Amino acid sequence: MTTTSMPVPASELANQPCEISKITLTLQRILQKKSLIELSAKERNQYLDLMLIKNQRQLEPCSKGHVAKMLSVVAGMIGCSLPPSPVAAKYIEMLSVYPPDLVDEAGNDVLERHKWNTFPRVAEFIEPMKEMYNLRKQALRDIEKTMKFYGREMK
Protein backbone atom coordinates (compact mmCIF):
# COMPACT_ATOMS: atom_id res chain seq x y z
CA MET A 1 0.00 0.00 0.00
CA THR A 2 1.32 3.46 -0.81
CA THR A 3 1.81 5.97 1.94
CA THR A 4 0.14 9.33 1.81
CA SER A 5 2.63 12.13 1.39
CA MET A 6 2.16 15.18 3.54
CA PRO A 7 2.41 18.56 1.85
CA VAL A 8 3.91 20.15 5.00
CA PRO A 9 5.56 18.15 7.81
CA ALA A 10 4.05 18.57 11.28
CA SER A 11 7.36 19.87 12.64
CA GLU A 12 7.18 22.77 10.18
CA LEU A 13 3.52 23.52 10.91
CA ALA A 14 4.20 23.75 14.63
CA ASN A 15 6.56 26.69 14.14
CA GLN A 16 4.58 28.74 11.65
CA PRO A 17 1.18 30.38 11.65
CA CYS A 18 -1.12 28.31 9.51
CA GLU A 19 -4.82 28.07 8.96
CA ILE A 20 -6.60 25.29 10.78
CA SER A 21 -8.26 24.35 7.49
CA LYS A 22 -4.82 23.58 6.01
CA ILE A 23 -4.03 21.28 8.94
CA THR A 24 -7.45 19.62 8.62
CA LEU A 25 -6.86 18.95 4.93
CA THR A 26 -3.51 17.34 5.71
CA LEU A 27 -5.16 15.20 8.40
CA GLN A 28 -7.79 14.04 5.92
CA ARG A 29 -5.09 13.09 3.41
CA ILE A 30 -3.31 10.97 6.00
CA LEU A 31 -6.48 9.05 6.90
CA GLN A 32 -7.76 8.89 3.34
CA LYS A 33 -7.48 5.12 3.02
CA LYS A 34 -6.60 3.90 6.53
CA SER A 35 -7.72 4.13 10.12
CA LEU A 36 -5.36 5.38 12.84
CA ILE A 37 -4.49 1.82 13.89
CA GLU A 38 -3.63 0.83 10.29
CA LEU A 39 -1.17 3.70 9.81
CA SER A 40 2.54 3.10 9.99
CA ALA A 41 4.24 4.45 13.09
CA LYS A 42 5.59 7.41 11.11
CA GLU A 43 2.19 8.27 9.61
CA ARG A 44 0.49 7.85 12.99
CA ASN A 45 3.03 10.14 14.64
CA GLN A 46 2.52 12.76 11.93
CA TYR A 47 -1.23 12.46 12.33
CA LEU A 48 -1.08 12.79 16.12
CA ASP A 49 1.33 15.72 15.90
CA LEU A 50 -1.02 17.50 13.50
CA MET A 51 -4.06 16.76 15.66
CA LEU A 52 -2.23 18.19 18.66
CA ILE A 53 -1.27 21.34 16.73
CA LYS A 54 -4.80 21.76 15.40
CA ASN A 55 -6.38 21.36 18.83
CA GLN A 56 -3.87 23.68 20.48
CA ARG A 57 -4.50 26.35 17.84
CA GLN A 58 -8.25 26.06 18.31
CA LEU A 59 -7.72 27.01 21.96
CA GLU A 60 -5.33 29.92 21.43
CA PRO A 61 -6.71 33.04 23.11
CA CYS A 62 -7.51 36.09 21.05
CA SER A 63 -5.88 39.45 21.46
CA LYS A 64 -7.29 42.14 23.71
CA GLY A 65 -7.58 44.34 20.63
CA HIS A 66 -9.77 41.76 18.92
CA VAL A 67 -12.11 41.68 21.92
CA ALA A 68 -12.17 45.48 22.15
CA LYS A 69 -13.12 45.72 18.48
CA MET A 70 -15.90 43.15 18.88
CA LEU A 71 -17.26 45.00 21.92
CA SER A 72 -17.22 48.29 19.97
CA VAL A 73 -19.11 46.71 17.09
CA VAL A 74 -21.70 45.24 19.46
CA ALA A 75 -22.16 48.59 21.23
CA GLY A 76 -22.53 50.41 17.92
CA MET A 77 -25.03 47.94 16.51
CA ILE A 78 -27.10 47.83 19.69
CA GLY A 79 -27.08 51.62 19.89
CA CYS A 80 -25.46 52.05 23.28
CA SER A 81 -22.13 53.22 24.57
CA LEU A 82 -19.35 51.01 25.86
CA PRO A 83 -19.18 50.62 29.63
CA PRO A 84 -16.74 52.85 31.58
CA SER A 85 -13.04 52.08 31.07
CA PRO A 86 -12.48 49.91 34.18
CA VAL A 87 -15.56 47.83 33.36
CA ALA A 88 -14.64 47.53 29.68
CA ALA A 89 -11.13 46.45 30.73
CA LYS A 90 -12.64 43.66 32.83
CA TYR A 91 -14.84 42.55 29.90
CA ILE A 92 -11.75 42.46 27.70
CA GLU A 93 -9.76 40.54 30.31
CA MET A 94 -12.51 37.94 30.78
CA LEU A 95 -13.24 37.47 27.06
CA SER A 96 -9.67 37.45 25.77
CA VAL A 97 -9.06 33.96 27.18
CA TYR A 98 -11.32 32.54 24.46
CA PRO A 99 -10.31 31.89 20.83
CA PRO A 100 -11.10 34.63 18.29
CA ASP A 101 -13.64 32.59 16.34
CA LEU A 102 -15.63 31.91 19.51
CA VAL A 103 -15.44 35.57 20.55
CA ASP A 104 -16.81 36.58 17.14
CA GLU A 105 -19.59 34.00 17.38
CA ALA A 106 -20.46 35.24 20.87
CA GLY A 107 -20.68 38.80 19.58
CA ASN A 108 -22.99 37.69 16.77
CA ASP A 109 -25.09 35.70 19.23
CA VAL A 110 -25.47 38.75 21.47
CA LEU A 111 -26.49 40.86 18.48
CA GLU A 112 -29.15 38.32 17.54
CA ARG A 113 -30.56 37.88 21.06
CA HIS A 114 -30.01 41.11 23.00
CA LYS A 115 -33.22 43.15 22.91
CA TRP A 116 -32.44 46.38 24.73
CA ASN A 117 -30.18 49.32 23.98
CA THR A 118 -28.11 48.69 27.11
CA PHE A 119 -24.69 47.11 26.98
CA PRO A 120 -24.98 43.33 27.50
CA ARG A 121 -23.61 41.68 30.62
CA VAL A 122 -20.38 39.71 30.23
CA ALA A 123 -22.29 36.45 30.82
CA GLU A 124 -24.23 37.08 27.60
CA PHE A 125 -20.92 36.84 25.74
CA ILE A 126 -19.46 33.93 27.72
CA GLU A 127 -22.48 31.61 27.73
CA PRO A 128 -22.51 30.98 23.95
CA MET A 129 -18.77 30.17 24.02
CA LYS A 130 -18.59 27.90 27.06
CA GLU A 131 -19.82 24.65 25.54
CA MET A 132 -17.68 24.79 22.40
CA TYR A 133 -14.63 25.91 24.38
CA ASN A 134 -15.04 23.00 26.80
CA LEU A 135 -15.49 20.57 23.88
CA ARG A 136 -12.23 21.81 22.38
CA LYS A 137 -10.43 21.40 25.69
CA GLN A 138 -11.77 17.85 25.95
CA ALA A 139 -10.63 17.09 22.39
CA LEU A 140 -7.13 18.27 23.31
CA ARG A 141 -7.11 16.04 26.39
CA ASP A 142 -8.26 13.11 24.23
CA ILE A 143 -5.42 13.68 21.76
CA GLU A 144 -2.93 13.86 24.62
CA LYS A 145 -4.27 10.55 26.00
CA THR A 146 -4.00 8.95 22.56
CA MET A 147 -0.43 10.19 22.21
CA LYS A 148 0.46 8.72 25.59
CA PHE A 149 -1.17 5.43 24.57
CA TYR A 150 1.08 5.28 21.50
CA GLY A 151 4.11 6.38 23.51
CA ARG A 152 4.32 9.86 22.01
CA GLU A 153 5.49 12.90 23.93
CA MET A 154 3.52 16.12 23.67
CA LYS A 155 5.38 19.07 22.13
PDB file of N, CA and C in Angstrom, residues 59 98 102 129-141:
ATOM      1  N   LEU A  59      -7.559  26.499  20.601  1.00  0.00           N
ATOM      2  CA  LEU A  59      -7.716  27.008  21.965  1.00  0.00           C
ATOM      3  C   LEU A  59      -6.893  28.271  22.219  1.00  0.00           C
ATOM      4  N   TYR A  98     -10.667  33.406  25.440  1.00  0.00           N
ATOM      5  CA  TYR A  98     -11.322  32.545  24.460  1.00  0.00           C
ATOM      6  C   TYR A  98     -10.727  32.765  23.069  1.00  0.00           C
ATOM      7  N   LEU A 102     -14.553  32.024  18.531  1.00  0.00           N
ATOM      8  CA  LEU A 102     -15.630  31.912  19.513  1.00  0.00           C
ATOM      9  C   LEU A 102     -16.065  33.291  20.014  1.00  0.00           C
ATOM     10  N   MET A 129     -20.096  30.723  24.304  1.00  0.00           N
ATOM     11  CA  MET A 129     -18.769  30.171  24.019  1.00  0.00           C
ATOM     12  C   MET A 129     -18.430  28.964  24.882  1.00  0.00           C
ATOM     13  N   LYS A 130     -19.003  28.895  26.063  1.00  0.00           N
ATOM     14  CA  LYS A 130     -18.588  27.902  27.055  1.00  0.00           C
ATOM     15  C   LYS A 130     -18.592  26.469  26.546  1.00  0.00           C
ATOM     16  N   GLU A 131     -19.691  26.052  25.958  1.00  0.00           N
ATOM     17  CA  GLU A 131     -19.821  24.651  25.544  1.00  0.00           C
ATOM     18  C   GLU A 131     -18.779  24.277  24.484  1.00  0.00           C
ATOM     19  N   MET A 132     -18.642  25.100  23.451  1.00  0.00           N
ATOM     20  CA  MET A 132     -17.677  24.793  22.397  1.00  0.00           C
ATOM     21  C   MET A 132     -16.250  24.839  22.936  1.00  0.00           C
ATOM     22  N   TYR A 133     -15.957  25.801  23.797  1.00  0.00           N
ATOM     23  CA  TYR A 133     -14.626  25.910  24.381  1.00  0.00           C
ATOM     24  C   TYR A 133     -14.304  24.658  25.200  1.00  0.00           C
ATOM     25  N   ASN A 134     -15.251  24.209  25.999  1.00  0.00           N
ATOM     26  CA  ASN A 134     -15.042  22.997  26.797  1.00  0.00           C
ATOM     27  C   ASN A 134     -14.899  21.754  25.922  1.00  0.00           C
ATOM     28  N   LEU A 135     -15.645  21.689  24.825  1.00  0.00           N
ATOM     29  CA  LEU A 135     -15.494  20.572  23.885  1.00  0.00           C
ATOM     30  C   LEU A 135     -14.099  20.566  23.265  1.00  0.00           C
ATOM     31  N   ARG A 136     -13.582  21.725  22.942  1.00  0.00           N
ATOM     32  CA  ARG A 136     -12.231  21.815  22.376  1.00  0.00           C
ATOM     33  C   ARG A 136     -11.185  21.396  23.405  1.00  0.00           C
ATOM     34  N   LYS A 137     -11.375  21.807  24.650  1.00  0.00           N
ATOM     35  CA  LYS A 137     -10.428  21.400  25.689  1.00  0.00           C
ATOM     36  C   LYS A 137     -10.456  19.888  25.877  1.00  0.00           C
ATOM     37  N   GLN A 138     -11.652  19.298  25.814  1.00  0.00           N
ATOM     38  CA  GLN A 138     -11.769  17.852  25.946  1.00  0.00           C
ATOM     39  C   GLN A 138     -11.105  17.147  24.766  1.00  0.00           C
ATOM     40  N   ALA A 139     -11.274  17.687  23.576  1.00  0.00           N
ATOM     41  CA  ALA A 139     -10.632  17.094  22.387  1.00  0.00           C
ATOM     42  C   ALA A 139      -9.113  17.122  22.535  1.00  0.00           C
ATOM     43  N   LEU A 140      -8.572  18.189  23.085  1.00  0.00           N
ATOM     44  CA  LEU A 140      -7.130  18.271  23.305  1.00  0.00           C
ATOM     45  C   LEU A 140      -6.690  17.223  24.324  1.00  0.00           C
ATOM     46  N   ARG A 141      -7.447  17.072  25.394  1.00  0.00           N
ATOM     47  CA  ARG A 141      -7.114  16.037  26.391  1.00  0.00           C
ATOM     48  C   ARG A 141      -7.175  14.645  25.765  1.00  0.00           C
TER      49      ARG A 141
END
